Short mmCIF file of C-alpha atoms in Angstrom, two decimals:
data_model
loop_
_atom_site.label_atom_id
_atom_site.label_comp_id
_atom_site.label_asym_id
_atom_site.label_seq_id
_atom_site.Cartn_x
_atom_site.Cartn_y
_atom_site.Cartn_z
CA MET L 1 -82.70 -49.97 17.38
CA HIS L 2 -80.32 -47.45 15.95
CA GLY L 3 -76.71 -47.67 17.10
CA LEU L 4 -76.82 -44.05 18.27
CA ILE L 5 -79.49 -44.91 20.84
CA ASN L 6 -77.73 -48.06 22.03
CA ARG L 7 -74.46 -46.19 22.16
CA ALA L 8 -76.09 -43.44 24.24
CA ILE L 9 -77.00 -46.08 26.83
CA GLN L 10 -73.44 -47.45 26.72
CA CYS L 11 -71.82 -44.02 27.08
CA PHE L 12 -74.18 -43.09 29.91
CA VAL L 13 -73.26 -46.21 31.92
CA ALA L 14 -69.52 -46.01 31.13
CA ASP L 15 -69.18 -42.24 31.72
CA THR L 16 -71.30 -42.23 34.87
CA TYR L 17 -70.43 -45.52 36.58
CA GLY L 18 -67.17 -46.46 34.92
CA ARG L 19 -66.08 -48.79 32.18
CA ASP L 20 -66.17 -51.86 34.46
CA ALA L 21 -69.85 -51.25 35.19
CA TRP L 22 -70.57 -51.16 31.46
CA ILE L 23 -68.65 -54.40 30.86
CA ALA L 24 -70.65 -55.99 33.69
CA VAL L 25 -73.86 -54.84 31.95
CA THR L 26 -72.78 -56.41 28.64
CA HIS L 27 -72.13 -59.70 30.47
CA ARG L 28 -75.49 -59.60 32.23
CA ALA L 29 -77.22 -58.86 28.93
CA ASP L 30 -75.20 -61.64 27.29
CA LEU L 31 -74.32 -59.18 24.54
CA GLY L 32 -71.21 -60.94 23.25
CA PHE L 33 -69.51 -57.61 22.48
CA SER L 34 -68.70 -54.50 24.48
CA GLU L 35 -68.97 -51.64 21.98
CA PHE L 36 -72.09 -50.44 20.20
CA GLU L 37 -71.27 -48.74 16.93
CA ALA L 38 -73.06 -45.40 16.58
CA MET L 39 -73.58 -45.77 12.86
CA MET L 40 -74.95 -49.31 12.75
CA THR L 41 -78.40 -50.72 13.38
CA TYR L 42 -79.04 -53.46 15.95
CA PRO L 43 -81.93 -55.89 16.51
CA GLU L 44 -84.84 -54.29 18.39
CA GLU L 45 -84.78 -56.74 21.29
CA LEU L 46 -81.20 -55.84 22.21
CA THR L 47 -82.05 -52.43 23.67
CA PRO L 48 -84.56 -53.60 26.31
CA ARG L 49 -82.16 -56.41 27.22
CA VAL L 50 -79.33 -53.95 27.81
CA LEU L 51 -81.64 -51.65 29.77
CA ASP L 52 -82.83 -54.52 31.99
CA ALA L 53 -79.24 -55.55 32.60
CA ALA L 54 -78.25 -51.97 33.45
CA CYS L 55 -81.17 -51.63 35.87
CA ARG L 56 -80.11 -54.78 37.71
CA GLU L 57 -76.40 -53.96 37.63
CA LEU L 58 -76.93 -50.42 38.91
CA ALA L 59 -79.90 -51.32 41.16
CA LYS L 60 -82.09 -48.63 39.59
CA ALA L 61 -85.73 -48.56 38.54
CA ARG L 62 -86.26 -48.51 34.77
CA ASP L 63 -87.82 -45.04 34.60
CA GLU L 64 -85.18 -43.59 36.90
CA LEU L 65 -82.40 -44.98 34.69
CA LEU L 66 -84.05 -43.67 31.53
CA GLU L 67 -84.50 -40.21 33.00
CA ASP L 68 -80.83 -40.19 34.03
CA ILE L 69 -79.90 -41.06 30.45
CA GLY L 70 -81.90 -38.03 29.27
CA THR L 71 -80.13 -35.79 31.77
CA TYR L 72 -76.77 -37.24 30.77
CA LEU L 73 -77.40 -36.49 27.08
CA VAL L 74 -77.82 -32.80 27.80
CA SER L 75 -75.46 -32.15 30.67
CA HIS L 76 -72.45 -34.46 30.33
CA PRO L 77 -69.40 -32.98 28.56
CA GLN L 78 -69.02 -36.19 26.53
CA ALA L 79 -72.45 -35.57 25.01
CA GLU L 80 -71.93 -31.85 24.28
CA ALA L 81 -72.83 -32.39 20.60
CA VAL L 82 -76.36 -33.43 21.61
CA ARG L 83 -76.84 -30.37 23.82
CA ARG L 84 -75.64 -28.10 21.03
CA LEU L 85 -77.98 -29.62 18.48
CA LEU L 86 -80.90 -29.23 20.90
CA ARG L 87 -79.95 -25.61 21.57
CA PHE L 88 -80.39 -24.87 17.88
CA GLY L 89 -84.10 -25.17 18.72
CA GLY L 90 -84.34 -21.62 19.99
CA VAL L 91 -83.09 -18.68 22.00
CA THR L 92 -85.33 -19.33 25.02
CA PHE L 93 -86.66 -22.45 26.70
CA LEU L 94 -90.08 -21.61 25.31
CA ASP L 95 -88.68 -21.48 21.75
CA PHE L 96 -87.03 -24.79 22.50
CA LEU L 97 -90.33 -26.34 23.63
CA HIS L 98 -91.98 -25.21 20.44
CA SER L 99 -89.13 -26.59 18.35
CA LEU L 100 -89.63 -30.11 19.75
CA ASP L 101 -92.30 -30.90 17.13
CA ASP L 102 -89.53 -30.67 14.54
CA LEU L 103 -87.06 -32.81 16.49
CA PRO L 104 -87.72 -36.16 14.73
CA GLU L 105 -87.38 -34.46 11.34
CA ARG L 106 -84.24 -32.64 12.37
CA ALA L 107 -82.76 -35.92 13.54
CA ARG L 108 -83.67 -37.56 10.25
CA LEU L 109 -81.99 -34.75 8.30
CA ALA L 110 -78.74 -35.55 10.08
CA VAL L 111 -78.99 -39.36 10.22
CA SER L 112 -81.58 -40.60 7.76
CA ASP L 113 -82.31 -43.92 9.47
CA LEU L 114 -82.62 -42.55 13.01
CA VAL L 115 -86.27 -42.75 14.04
CA LEU L 116 -87.16 -40.69 17.10
CA PRO L 117 -90.62 -40.60 18.71
CA ALA L 118 -93.25 -38.22 17.37
CA LEU L 119 -93.54 -35.18 19.66
CA ASP L 120 -96.52 -32.88 19.93
CA LEU L 121 -96.60 -29.84 22.22
CA VAL L 122 -100.02 -28.57 23.29
CA GLU L 123 -100.35 -25.20 25.01
CA HIS L 124 -103.26 -25.11 27.47
CA ARG L 125 -102.64 -21.56 28.54
CA PRO L 126 -99.45 -19.49 28.75
CA GLY L 127 -96.98 -21.36 30.90
CA HIS L 128 -98.89 -24.66 30.87
CA TYR L 129 -98.09 -27.30 28.28
CA THR L 130 -98.39 -30.99 27.59
CA LEU L 131 -95.79 -32.73 25.48
CA HIS L 132 -97.22 -35.88 23.93
CA VAL L 133 -94.64 -38.54 23.14
CA HIS L 134 -95.56 -41.34 20.77
CA ALA L 135 -93.02 -44.03 19.96
CA GLN L 136 -92.81 -47.55 18.55
CA GLN L 137 -90.86 -48.63 21.64
CA GLU L 138 -91.28 -48.13 25.35
CA GLY L 139 -89.12 -45.80 27.35
CA PHE L 140 -88.78 -42.58 25.38
CA GLY L 141 -91.06 -40.66 27.77
CA PRO L 142 -88.75 -40.86 30.80
CA VAL L 143 -85.70 -40.09 28.62
CA LEU L 144 -87.44 -36.97 27.32
CA LEU L 145 -88.36 -35.99 30.84
CA GLY L 146 -84.66 -36.06 31.72
CA VAL L 147 -83.81 -34.11 28.58
CA LEU L 148 -86.45 -31.44 29.34
CA ARG L 149 -85.33 -30.98 32.93
CA ALA L 150 -81.69 -30.67 31.93
CA MET L 151 -82.50 -28.32 29.04
CA ALA L 152 -84.50 -26.09 31.41
CA ASP L 153 -81.35 -25.83 33.55
CA ASP L 154 -79.30 -25.20 30.44
CA TYR L 155 -81.54 -22.26 29.50
CA GLY L 156 -81.82 -21.09 33.09
CA ALA L 157 -85.58 -21.62 33.07
CA LEU L 158 -87.67 -22.62 36.11
CA VAL L 159 -90.06 -25.44 35.23
CA PHE L 160 -92.08 -28.15 36.85
CA THR L 161 -92.50 -31.37 34.88
CA GLU L 162 -94.48 -34.51 35.47
CA LEU L 163 -94.61 -37.72 33.47
CA ARG L 164 -97.94 -39.41 32.85
CA PRO L 165 -97.91 -42.78 31.02
CA ALA L 166 -100.66 -42.85 28.40
CA GLY L 167 -100.62 -46.35 26.96
CA PRO L 168 -98.04 -48.51 25.14
CA GLY L 169 -95.29 -46.30 23.72
CA ARG L 170 -97.27 -43.22 24.71
CA ASP L 171 -96.39 -40.73 27.38
CA ALA L 172 -97.55 -37.26 28.27
CA ILE L 173 -95.24 -34.81 30.00
CA GLU L 174 -96.98 -32.00 31.83
CA ILE L 175 -94.84 -28.87 31.81
CA THR L 176 -95.37 -25.79 33.92
CA LEU L 177 -93.06 -22.94 33.03
CA TYR L 178 -92.66 -20.51 35.93
CA ALA L 179 -89.87 -18.33 34.54
CA THR L 180 -87.95 -18.47 31.27
CA ALA L 181 -84.95 -16.64 32.72
CA TYR L 182 -84.87 -17.71 36.35
CA ALA L 183 -81.17 -18.37 36.53
CA GLU L 184 -78.13 -17.78 34.37
CA GLY L 185 -78.15 -20.51 31.74
CA ARG L 186 -75.16 -22.04 30.05
CA ARG L 187 -73.63 -20.16 27.15
CA PHE L 188 -74.43 -21.19 23.63
CA GLU L 189 -72.62 -19.78 20.61
CA LEU L 190 -73.74 -20.73 17.13
CA GLY L 191 -70.19 -20.80 15.88
CA GLY L 192 -68.80 -22.81 18.81
CA GLY L 193 -69.35 -26.26 17.40
CA ALA L 194 -67.92 -28.20 14.49
CA GLY L 195 -64.32 -27.46 13.65
CA MET O 1 -93.58 3.81 -1.60
CA GLU O 2 -91.48 4.54 1.43
CA ALA O 3 -88.74 2.21 2.52
CA CYS O 4 -89.97 1.38 6.00
CA PRO O 5 -86.79 0.71 8.00
CA ASP O 6 -88.51 -1.09 10.88
CA VAL O 7 -90.33 -3.42 8.49
CA LEU O 8 -87.12 -4.18 6.67
CA ASP O 9 -85.23 -4.65 9.96
CA ALA O 10 -87.60 -7.50 10.81
CA LEU O 11 -87.91 -9.06 7.35
CA CYS O 12 -84.31 -8.82 6.26
CA PRO O 13 -82.04 -7.68 9.11
CA LEU O 14 -78.95 -7.78 6.91
CA HIS O 15 -79.80 -4.90 4.56
CA ALA O 16 -78.93 -1.28 3.84
CA ILE O 17 -81.11 1.48 2.47
CA LEU O 18 -79.09 3.64 0.07
CA ASP O 19 -79.93 7.17 -0.97
CA ARG O 20 -79.77 8.24 -4.60
CA ARG O 21 -76.06 9.10 -4.30
CA GLY O 22 -75.31 5.60 -3.03
CA CYS O 23 -74.74 6.59 0.57
CA ILE O 24 -76.10 4.41 3.34
CA ALA O 25 -79.21 6.02 4.81
CA HIS O 26 -80.08 3.15 7.13
CA ALA O 27 -78.36 -0.12 8.08
CA GLY O 28 -80.28 -3.19 9.25
CA PRO O 29 -79.46 -4.51 12.74
CA THR O 30 -77.37 -7.46 11.58
CA LEU O 31 -75.37 -5.27 9.19
CA VAL O 32 -74.71 -2.93 12.12
CA LYS O 33 -73.45 -5.94 14.06
CA LEU O 34 -70.91 -6.66 11.32
CA ARG O 35 -69.47 -3.15 11.62
CA PRO O 36 -69.72 -2.23 15.31
CA GLU O 37 -66.91 0.31 15.04
CA ASP O 38 -68.31 2.16 12.01
CA THR O 39 -71.17 4.56 11.84
CA LEU O 40 -72.64 3.25 8.66
CA PRO O 41 -75.30 5.89 7.89
CA GLY O 42 -73.78 8.57 5.69
CA ARG O 43 -71.02 6.39 4.31
CA ASP O 44 -70.66 5.59 0.63
CA ALA O 45 -71.84 2.00 0.06
CA PHE O 46 -69.01 1.54 -2.38
CA GLU O 47 -66.49 2.33 0.35
CA VAL O 48 -68.02 -0.24 2.68
CA PHE O 49 -68.59 -3.02 0.17
CA GLU O 50 -66.42 -4.23 -2.65
CA VAL O 51 -68.41 -5.77 -5.50
CA THR O 52 -66.51 -8.81 -6.74
CA ARG O 53 -69.06 -9.97 -9.28
CA PRO O 54 -70.04 -8.66 -11.73
CA ARG O 55 -66.46 -7.50 -12.10
CA ALA O 56 -65.10 -4.00 -12.53
CA LEU O 57 -68.05 -1.93 -11.35
CA ALA O 58 -66.72 1.62 -11.58
CA GLY O 59 -68.99 3.35 -9.12
CA ILE O 60 -72.43 3.69 -7.67
CA ASP O 61 -74.04 4.40 -11.04
CA ASP O 62 -72.63 1.14 -12.31
CA LEU O 63 -74.10 -0.60 -9.26
CA PHE O 64 -77.52 0.93 -9.89
CA ALA O 65 -77.24 -0.27 -13.47
CA HIS O 66 -76.94 -3.83 -12.13
CA ALA O 67 -80.13 -3.59 -10.10
CA ARG O 68 -82.01 -6.86 -9.42
CA MET O 69 -79.01 -8.97 -10.41
CA ARG O 70 -77.16 -11.36 -8.14
CA LEU O 71 -74.22 -9.56 -6.63
CA HIS O 72 -71.15 -11.02 -4.97
CA LEU O 73 -69.74 -8.58 -2.46
CA ARG O 74 -67.15 -8.42 0.24
CA LEU O 75 -66.68 -6.10 3.18
CA ARG O 76 -63.64 -3.94 2.53
CA ALA O 77 -62.52 -4.03 6.16
CA ALA O 78 -61.21 -7.21 7.83
CA PRO O 79 -62.29 -9.99 8.13
CA ARG O 80 -63.48 -9.17 4.60
CA THR O 81 -66.58 -11.34 4.91
CA LYS O 82 -68.06 -12.45 1.60
CA LEU O 83 -71.70 -11.60 1.03
CA LYS O 84 -74.36 -12.23 -1.55
CA GLY O 85 -76.77 -9.49 -2.37
CA VAL O 86 -79.30 -7.86 -4.59
CA LEU O 87 -79.98 -4.17 -5.14
CA VAL O 88 -83.57 -3.07 -5.73
CA PRO O 89 -84.15 0.62 -6.60
CA LEU O 90 -86.90 2.47 -4.79
CA PRO O 91 -89.49 4.11 -7.02
CA GLY O 92 -88.95 7.72 -8.02
CA GLU O 93 -85.16 7.58 -7.92
CA ARG O 94 -85.16 7.81 -4.16
CA GLY O 95 -82.33 5.39 -3.73
CA ALA O 96 -82.36 1.62 -3.33
CA ILE O 97 -82.45 -1.27 -0.92
CA LEU O 98 -79.39 -3.50 -0.81
CA ASN O 99 -80.35 -6.81 0.74
CA LEU O 100 -77.55 -9.14 1.78
CA SER O 101 -76.94 -12.71 2.94
CA PHE O 102 -73.88 -14.65 4.00
CA GLY O 103 -74.19 -17.44 1.48
CA ILE O 104 -71.63 -20.11 2.09
CA SER O 105 -69.53 -17.86 4.33
CA ILE O 106 -72.14 -18.25 7.08
CA LEU O 107 -70.02 -20.64 9.13
CA ASP O 108 -67.19 -18.14 9.41
CA ALA O 109 -69.62 -15.27 9.91
CA VAL O 110 -71.40 -16.73 12.95
CA ARG O 111 -68.00 -17.24 14.54
CA ASP O 112 -66.43 -13.93 13.53
CA TYR O 113 -69.41 -11.83 14.61
CA ALA O 114 -70.88 -14.02 17.38
CA LEU O 115 -74.25 -14.06 15.62
CA THR O 116 -77.31 -15.64 17.26
CA ASN O 117 -80.68 -16.86 15.98
CA THR O 118 -82.11 -13.38 16.45
CA ASP O 119 -79.66 -11.95 13.91
CA PHE O 120 -81.39 -13.88 11.16
CA ALA O 121 -84.84 -13.35 9.71
CA ALA O 122 -87.42 -15.79 11.05
CA THR O 123 -87.79 -17.19 7.53
CA ASP O 124 -84.04 -17.44 6.91
CA LEU O 125 -82.80 -21.02 6.52
CA ALA O 126 -79.51 -20.05 8.18
CA MET O 127 -80.36 -21.83 11.42
CA GLU O 128 -81.32 -25.03 9.63
CA MET O 129 -78.12 -24.77 7.61
CA LEU O 130 -75.99 -24.33 10.74
CA TYR O 131 -77.82 -27.15 12.46
CA LEU O 132 -77.29 -29.43 9.49
CA VAL O 133 -73.60 -28.64 9.18
CA GLU O 134 -73.08 -29.43 12.83
CA ALA O 135 -75.26 -32.54 12.87
CA LYS O 136 -73.69 -33.87 9.67
CA SER O 137 -70.19 -33.21 10.98
CA ALA O 138 -70.98 -35.21 14.11
CA ALA O 139 -72.49 -38.04 12.08
CA MET O 140 -69.54 -38.00 9.69
CA GLU O 141 -67.12 -38.16 12.57
CA ALA O 142 -68.94 -41.18 13.98
CA SER O 143 -68.84 -42.85 10.56
CA ARG O 144 -65.17 -42.01 10.12
CA LYS O 145 -64.35 -43.64 13.45
CA LEU O 146 -66.37 -46.69 12.48
CA ASN O 147 -64.45 -46.90 9.21
CA LEU O 148 -61.14 -46.74 11.05
CA ARG O 149 -62.20 -49.51 13.43
CA LEU O 150 -63.47 -51.67 10.57
CA GLN O 151 -60.22 -51.11 8.71
CA GLY O 152 -58.28 -52.19 11.80
CA ALA O 153 -60.47 -55.29 12.13
CA MET O 154 -59.94 -56.08 8.46
CA ILE O 155 -56.18 -55.86 8.77
CA ALA O 156 -56.28 -58.10 11.84
CA ALA O 157 -58.51 -60.59 10.00
CA GLU O 158 -56.18 -60.65 7.00
CA GLU O 159 -53.23 -61.15 9.29
CA GLN O 160 -54.97 -64.11 10.91
CA ALA O 161 -55.93 -65.49 7.54
CA PHE O 162 -52.23 -65.77 6.70
CA THR O 163 -51.20 -67.18 10.05
CA ASP O 164 -51.33 -70.66 11.49
CA THR O 165 -53.02 -70.05 14.84
CA LEU O 166 -51.26 -72.86 16.76
CA THR O 167 -47.69 -71.96 15.87
CA GLY O 168 -47.88 -68.37 14.62
CA LEU O 169 -46.13 -69.52 11.43
CA LYS O 170 -47.40 -68.61 7.97
CA ASN O 171 -50.13 -70.88 6.57
CA ARG O 172 -50.63 -72.44 3.15
CA ARG O 173 -52.27 -69.30 1.74
CA ALA O 174 -49.41 -67.10 2.85
CA LEU O 175 -46.92 -69.60 1.39
CA ASP O 176 -48.65 -69.45 -2.00
CA HIS O 177 -48.39 -65.66 -1.90
CA VAL O 178 -44.72 -65.72 -1.00
CA LEU O 179 -43.83 -68.24 -3.73
CA ALA O 180 -45.82 -66.36 -6.37
CA ARG O 181 -44.04 -63.15 -5.41
CA LEU O 182 -40.59 -64.80 -5.63
CA VAL O 183 -41.35 -66.27 -9.06
CA GLU O 184 -42.62 -62.88 -10.28
CA ARG O 185 -39.45 -61.21 -9.12
CA GLY O 186 -37.31 -63.90 -10.78
CA ALA O 187 -35.63 -64.46 -7.41
CA ARG O 188 -33.23 -67.29 -6.58
CA PHE O 189 -34.76 -69.43 -3.85
CA ALA O 190 -35.09 -72.91 -2.41
CA VAL O 191 -38.30 -74.69 -1.35
CA MET O 192 -37.89 -77.24 1.43
CA GLN O 193 -40.61 -79.68 2.54
CA LEU O 194 -40.04 -80.92 6.06
CA ASP O 195 -42.07 -83.63 7.88
CA LEU O 196 -41.62 -84.55 11.51
CA ASP O 197 -40.68 -88.18 12.14
CA TYR O 198 -42.15 -90.10 15.12
CA PHE O 199 -44.49 -87.22 15.84
CA LYS O 200 -47.54 -89.49 15.79
CA ALA O 201 -45.94 -91.57 18.55
CA VAL O 202 -45.59 -88.47 20.75
CA ASN O 203 -49.23 -87.54 20.11
CA ASP O 204 -50.43 -91.08 20.85
CA SER O 205 -48.34 -91.74 23.95
CA MET O 206 -48.22 -88.29 25.57
CA GLY O 207 -51.44 -86.71 24.35
CA HIS O 208 -52.40 -83.85 22.06
CA ALA O 209 -51.26 -81.16 24.48
CA ALA O 210 -47.75 -82.59 24.31
CA GLY O 211 -48.04 -82.83 20.53
CA ASP O 212 -49.08 -79.16 20.31
CA HIS O 213 -46.19 -78.21 22.56
CA VAL O 214 -43.74 -80.08 20.31
CA LEU O 215 -45.15 -78.36 17.22
CA GLN O 216 -44.72 -74.96 18.87
CA GLN O 217 -41.13 -75.76 19.85
CA VAL O 218 -40.34 -76.92 16.31
CA ALA O 219 -41.93 -73.75 14.91
CA ARG O 220 -39.85 -71.62 17.25
CA LEU O 221 -36.55 -73.24 16.33
CA LEU O 222 -37.35 -73.22 12.59
CA VAL O 223 -37.80 -69.45 12.86
CA GLU O 224 -34.63 -69.16 14.97
CA GLU O 225 -32.55 -71.14 12.50
CA THR O 226 -33.71 -69.21 9.44
CA ARG O 227 -33.25 -65.61 8.40
CA ALA O 228 -35.87 -62.89 8.48
CA ALA O 229 -36.10 -62.98 4.69
CA ASP O 230 -36.93 -66.70 4.74
CA THR O 231 -40.48 -67.98 5.14
CA VAL O 232 -41.53 -70.79 7.47
CA ALA O 233 -45.03 -72.17 6.95
CA ARG O 234 -47.00 -74.98 8.55
CA VAL O 235 -49.00 -76.62 5.78
CA GLY O 236 -50.34 -79.73 7.55
CA GLY O 237 -50.43 -81.44 10.96
CA ASP O 238 -46.68 -82.02 11.18
CA GLU O 239 -45.71 -80.76 7.73
CA PHE O 240 -43.70 -77.61 7.23
CA VAL O 241 -42.42 -75.73 4.19
CA ILE O 242 -39.40 -73.48 4.45
CA VAL O 243 -38.65 -71.04 1.65
CA LEU O 244 -35.05 -69.83 1.62
CA GLY O 245 -34.45 -66.62 -0.31
CA GLU O 246 -31.00 -66.22 -1.93
CA PRO O 247 -29.77 -69.40 -0.17
CA GLY O 248 -26.37 -69.54 -1.84
CA GLU O 249 -25.43 -72.88 -3.45
CA ARG O 250 -26.94 -76.35 -3.32
CA ASP O 251 -24.58 -77.43 -0.53
CA GLN O 252 -25.61 -74.55 1.66
CA VAL O 253 -29.28 -75.55 1.31
CA ALA O 254 -28.36 -79.10 2.32
CA HIS O 255 -26.40 -77.67 5.24
CA VAL O 256 -29.37 -75.64 6.47
CA ALA O 257 -31.57 -78.76 6.23
CA GLU O 258 -29.11 -80.83 8.26
CA ARG O 259 -28.90 -78.13 10.90
CA LEU O 260 -32.72 -77.93 11.16
CA ILE O 261 -33.02 -81.70 11.52
CA ARG O 262 -30.34 -81.85 14.24
CA ARG O 263 -32.06 -79.09 16.19
CA ILE O 264 -35.44 -80.84 15.87
CA GLU O 265 -33.84 -83.99 17.27
CA GLU O 266 -32.96 -82.22 20.51
CA PRO O 267 -35.35 -83.59 23.18
CA VAL O 268 -38.38 -81.51 24.14
CA PHE O 269 -39.78 -81.73 27.67
CA PHE O 270 -43.46 -81.61 28.44
CA ASP O 271 -44.87 -82.13 31.95
CA GLY O 272 -41.52 -83.55 33.01
CA ARG O 273 -41.58 -86.13 30.21
CA GLN O 274 -39.22 -86.18 27.29
CA ALA O 275 -40.41 -86.22 23.68
CA ARG O 276 -37.95 -87.21 20.97
CA ILE O 277 -38.65 -86.71 17.33
CA SER O 278 -36.72 -86.13 14.16
CA ALA O 279 -37.49 -84.83 10.69
CA SER O 280 -37.13 -85.74 7.04
CA ALA O 281 -36.75 -83.10 4.39
CA GLY O 282 -36.55 -82.61 0.63
CA SER O 283 -35.72 -79.49 -1.36
CA ALA O 284 -36.08 -78.05 -4.84
CA LEU O 285 -33.96 -75.13 -6.13
CA SER O 286 -35.35 -72.43 -8.38
CA TRP O 287 -32.22 -72.26 -10.50
CA ASP O 288 -32.69 -75.89 -11.53
CA TYR O 289 -35.73 -74.78 -13.55
CA ALA O 290 -35.89 -72.76 -16.76
CA ARG O 291 -39.22 -71.33 -15.55
CA PRO O 292 -39.78 -72.08 -11.87
CA ASP O 293 -43.35 -73.01 -11.02
CA PRO O 294 -44.34 -73.07 -7.32
CA ALA O 295 -46.65 -76.10 -7.59
CA ARG O 296 -44.05 -78.12 -9.45
CA MET O 297 -41.24 -77.12 -7.09
CA LEU O 298 -43.37 -78.12 -4.08
CA ALA O 299 -44.13 -81.49 -5.71
CA ASP O 300 -40.44 -82.04 -6.48
CA ALA O 301 -39.42 -81.08 -2.93
CA ASP O 302 -42.05 -83.54 -1.71
CA ARG O 303 -40.44 -86.30 -3.79
CA GLY O 304 -37.11 -85.42 -2.17
CA LEU O 305 -38.82 -85.70 1.21
CA TYR O 306 -40.15 -89.18 0.40
CA ALA O 307 -36.73 -90.22 -0.83
CA SER O 308 -35.39 -89.17 2.60
CA LYS O 309 -38.09 -91.15 4.40
CA ALA O 310 -37.43 -94.17 2.19
CA ALA O 311 -33.72 -93.95 2.92
CA GLY O 312 -34.36 -94.29 6.68
CA ARG O 313 -35.64 -90.86 7.78
CA ALA O 314 -33.85 -88.09 9.69
CA ARG O 315 -32.16 -86.86 6.54
CA HIS O 316 -32.47 -84.46 3.61
CA SER O 317 -32.50 -85.11 -0.16
CA PHE O 318 -32.81 -83.17 -3.39
CA ALA O 319 -35.09 -84.39 -6.13
CA ALA O 320 -33.99 -84.05 -9.72
CA PRO O 321 -36.38 -81.48 -11.25
CA ASP O 322 -37.37 -83.64 -14.17
CA GLY O 323 -37.30 -86.95 -12.25
#
């Protein structure tokens, strides 16, 4: 799995539960090192091992942990770059939902060997959507659920989301959008990022 | 054909419609955002924009003469944002449309004018461009940090590759480097081979831990008794090479060797037990050779060392260079 994904797990554990907790996870997973490099690729089996170790160390269910990682990616100050890149998706939460189809390609433009799950948004009727997630590996669905919930907060939108597993590597997230501007979202300025 | 301002506002929000005299008749919404203080309609386009390329356009007629060509422009008022543009005359000499884009200045522009997605046409690649710049900067930063860490690891690895891990002294590789450097520089130096005597007995009777302790003590005192410019290397189990830079005369080298041997003979305690060893040494001097060669000097110093051992140990000898 790409170093960026492994490093996201590392940063989530270290920033949320402290560095010691992360070191304990690396021991449990018998990792042999304590730092994932964002720009390197690691064997596939390492990621589930680290996730299992984190679940046991933090006494959390797998899906719960994954969803927390998704929330962390959007809302933690350490991960601000991720939030900003997601906010490029659109001016409103609805724009953002519709931009998700492009997300894997956008990611590949930035980091050519980063493979994210295929995303497909289906609109049933205004305000009611299903986001289909299709990945080579397990676990992206709950992460995306966390991302969506945090992004809704970020935009100030009121949504209801529900995760429905749909086979190996497949998830469906049911999204009901009650209000696009329910609360004051967080500010986003195009020119506020790099440099 | 009419210039339909509301159509143009949607298709190319950064535009101006000019009348036949070159005055702005209508400004697109993004252009208005660049000049919030000005009332653009009615103003001479030439007063608002400076055309930097093609050069030396004298006035609005000149501008109309460059219709449909790529224009480089700049706002005359601060922050003097650079723009790219093209002027397309309307039929029937009813003026022209000046369409503009930020080009490469887009990064500054979004910051200077607090632009948002809605300030760009839906088909404009500006958003993708901004996204890419930001994403690539983040990826570059991650790569840069990785490079720094790898560089640090490389330096540490090189350091270790030149260091004997038990004693912290230089190793054989480092010694070869040092000698090659001295020969290159044409420096005056002495090479001393030094073997511990009775070390095997310590190892056998008191164990390897004691032996390691003795080696570390010897290493420490060899460093203490030599100068910073000298090099102390461990080249075998109980074999050391000391390189003395600018050591003075032959006698002074012999004197250093004697002093080292006497210090090595001082008893070392390990686990309450006393270990006694000594050392034999042999040296070669660079100024004894017309063209000093490290391998040959080491071999000659080694012969001096064996002469010392043969003569009853615990002493130092020189070997004649051609002996």
